[in-house]
XYZ file of C-alpha atoms in Angstrom:
206
model
C 1.383 -20.896 -0.178
C 2.482 -17.267 -0.162
C 0.347 -15.206 -2.531
C -0.131 -11.600 -3.454
C -3.230 -11.253 -5.584
C -6.052 -8.796 -6.144
C -9.233 -9.169 -4.142
C -10.875 -5.724 -4.138
C -11.934 -2.956 -1.779
C -12.298 -3.520 1.973
C -15.517 -5.441 2.664
C -18.317 -4.200 4.901
C -20.234 -7.100 6.402
C -23.613 -7.039 8.157
C -26.563 -9.332 8.808
C -28.024 -8.117 5.518
C -25.072 -9.086 3.348
C -21.689 -7.910 2.106
C -20.747 -4.607 0.451
C -17.427 -2.932 -0.261
C -15.892 0.367 0.862
C -14.439 1.895 -2.311
C -12.676 4.553 -0.209
C -10.391 1.764 1.072
C -9.025 0.077 -2.068
C -6.997 -3.104 -2.159
C -3.308 -2.237 -1.662
C -2.511 -4.816 -4.348
C -3.463 -2.076 -6.817
C -0.369 -0.103 -5.796
C 2.207 -2.888 -5.449
C 3.460 -2.778 -9.054
C 3.848 1.017 -8.962
C 5.752 0.894 -5.663
C 8.082 -1.820 -6.997
C 8.613 0.097 -10.253
C 9.697 3.155 -8.253
C 12.065 1.025 -6.171
C 13.508 -0.656 -9.251
C 14.011 2.701 -10.946
C 15.637 4.267 -7.886
C 18.027 1.296 -7.805
C 19.444 2.431 -11.153
C 19.379 6.168 -10.470
C 22.524 7.869 -9.194
C 21.404 9.955 -6.243
C 23.136 12.004 -3.597
C 21.221 14.942 -2.245
C 19.579 15.615 -5.590
C 16.251 15.940 -7.282
C 15.399 12.623 -8.915
C 13.501 12.853 -12.201
C 12.100 9.431 -13.012
C 11.279 9.896 -16.683
C 11.654 6.234 -17.606
C 9.700 4.322 -15.000
C 9.197 0.731 -16.092
C 5.561 0.185 -16.969
C 4.998 -3.418 -16.023
C 2.279 -5.359 -14.262
C 3.781 -8.193 -12.255
C 2.071 -11.523 -11.709
C 1.545 -13.018 -8.253
C 4.820 -14.939 -8.094
C 6.841 -12.023 -9.464
C 5.355 -9.767 -6.782
C 6.240 -12.245 -4.031
C 9.797 -12.528 -5.408
C 10.240 -8.755 -5.656
C 8.761 -8.066 -2.226
C 11.179 -10.726 -0.897
C 14.006 -8.863 -2.637
C 13.333 -5.642 -0.764
C 11.693 -6.715 2.508
C 14.146 -8.558 4.765
C 11.569 -10.826 6.386
C 8.864 -11.572 3.850
C 7.553 -14.402 6.052
C 6.603 -11.785 8.648
C 4.340 -10.069 6.106
C 2.290 -13.222 5.657
C 2.383 -14.091 9.366
C 1.174 -10.581 10.249
C -1.529 -10.832 7.608
C -2.814 -14.019 9.239
C -2.543 -12.622 12.762
C -4.223 -9.366 11.761
C -7.061 -11.254 10.092
C -7.597 -13.461 13.151
C -7.700 -10.387 15.404
C -10.052 -8.495 13.093
C -12.497 -11.381 12.738
C -12.421 -12.009 16.487
C -13.287 -8.350 17.126
C -16.092 -8.420 14.546
C -17.563 -11.596 16.017
C -17.415 -10.168 19.541
C -19.240 -6.989 18.498
C -21.975 -9.023 16.835
C -22.348 -11.361 19.803
C -22.612 -8.423 22.206
C -25.042 -6.389 20.095
C -28.358 -6.335 22.015
C -30.278 -4.951 19.039
C -29.867 -8.088 16.941
C -32.110 -11.136 16.970
C -30.591 -14.608 17.151
C -31.168 -15.140 13.426
C -29.602 -11.777 12.566
C -26.535 -12.611 14.630
C -26.187 -15.975 12.915
C -26.514 -14.361 9.485
C -23.910 -11.714 10.335
C -21.465 -14.235 11.804
C -21.929 -16.433 8.731
C -21.078 -13.527 6.440
C -17.947 -12.783 8.476
C -16.812 -16.386 8.139
C -17.481 -16.395 4.400
C -15.138 -13.410 3.996
C -12.238 -14.907 5.975
C -9.999 -15.618 2.975
C -10.875 -12.244 1.437
C -9.881 -10.422 4.632
C -6.668 -12.448 4.805
C -5.578 -11.502 1.293
C -6.641 -7.868 1.734
C -4.581 -7.509 4.913
C -1.591 -9.391 3.482
C -1.553 -7.125 0.435
C -1.716 -4.101 2.733
C 1.264 -5.267 4.784
C 3.337 -5.962 1.674
C 2.572 -2.479 0.377
C 3.424 -0.864 3.731
C 6.769 -2.671 3.730
C 7.606 -1.314 0.266
C 6.632 2.221 1.318
C 8.996 2.039 4.292
C 11.806 0.723 2.066
C 11.218 3.620 -0.343
C 11.280 6.088 2.555
C 14.540 4.567 3.823
C 16.162 4.785 0.372
C 15.134 8.425 0.073
C 16.684 9.140 3.476
C 19.868 7.120 2.911
C 20.532 8.743 -0.468
C 19.730 12.279 0.768
C 17.144 12.712 -1.975
C 15.552 16.143 -1.865
C 12.666 15.512 -4.247
C 11.266 12.909 -6.626
C 9.473 13.804 -9.862
C 7.537 11.140 -11.761
C 5.010 11.322 -14.627
C 1.415 10.856 -13.551
C -0.291 7.578 -14.314
C -0.250 3.990 -13.109
C -0.807 5.107 -9.479
C 2.629 6.749 -9.124
C 1.109 9.907 -7.654
C -0.901 7.920 -5.111
C 2.197 5.979 -4.075
C 4.203 9.197 -3.643
C 1.382 10.584 -1.508
C 1.534 7.497 0.706
C 5.342 7.788 0.927
C 4.915 11.386 2.128
C 2.753 10.096 4.988
C 5.399 7.492 5.904
C 8.209 10.078 5.791
C 6.398 12.293 8.288
C 6.729 9.456 10.833
C 10.226 8.477 9.710
C 13.251 8.635 12.010
C 14.277 11.361 11.477
C 10.891 12.774 10.383
C 10.477 14.753 7.173
C 8.061 17.578 6.466
C 7.263 15.785 3.223
C 4.642 17.018 0.764
C 3.308 15.737 -2.541
C 1.851 17.954 -5.254
C 0.789 17.778 -8.895
C 2.090 20.112 -11.600
C 1.955 20.268 -15.377
C 4.690 21.080 -17.864
C 4.263 21.014 -21.644
C 0.871 19.370 -21.215
C 2.243 16.490 -19.126
C 1.229 15.973 -15.505
C 3.852 15.186 -12.888
C 3.711 14.127 -9.261
C 6.388 15.810 -7.157
C 7.409 14.555 -3.733
C 9.379 17.139 -1.734
C 11.187 15.993 1.382
C 11.259 19.294 3.290
C 9.912 22.191 1.317
C 8.236 22.823 -2.077
C 10.685 23.222 -4.953
C 10.065 24.606 -8.458
C 9.365 22.054 -11.153
C 12.549 21.678 -13.187
C 12.308 18.805 -15.628
């Protein structure tokens, strides 16, 4: 069954137990914000303009709604789940190999570490599937920005919009053609805004 659901930060597994790397959050956290931006851009007339997204829909989607909406934008949603499975298998295989080849571990320590890796299989699978769904949405957003000749996007801060724009900037730098994209934060009338510029910084004009 195809699922997009929250699991949490990337796990760090050892012979001593399992912890979580908060610097690598679950991409599920950003799926709703990315979809909201896509849905809003769908209803925004754009052609080489600055896009001011004042009225971004503030909605948290459930698991099935997320799958349906990702399917709407990503041509091959099955590939997202297949890649999530393949990526998980590769990751776990690499982890198990490193443990098996570690000369500093006792037999019992190796067994404990390998057991912890196996316990986290489903967690890793969901984490990596969420990440691939999010990456797909970022690339769709980057393509829409390119196709519509959008020069900049302005969106109120909150609900992870700024973080999503920052990730889009990273994708645009590797886009074909590449963009010298930057994301910055500004305030106007006491309200914070995230501004994504495609080529060069532009004054905030809201």
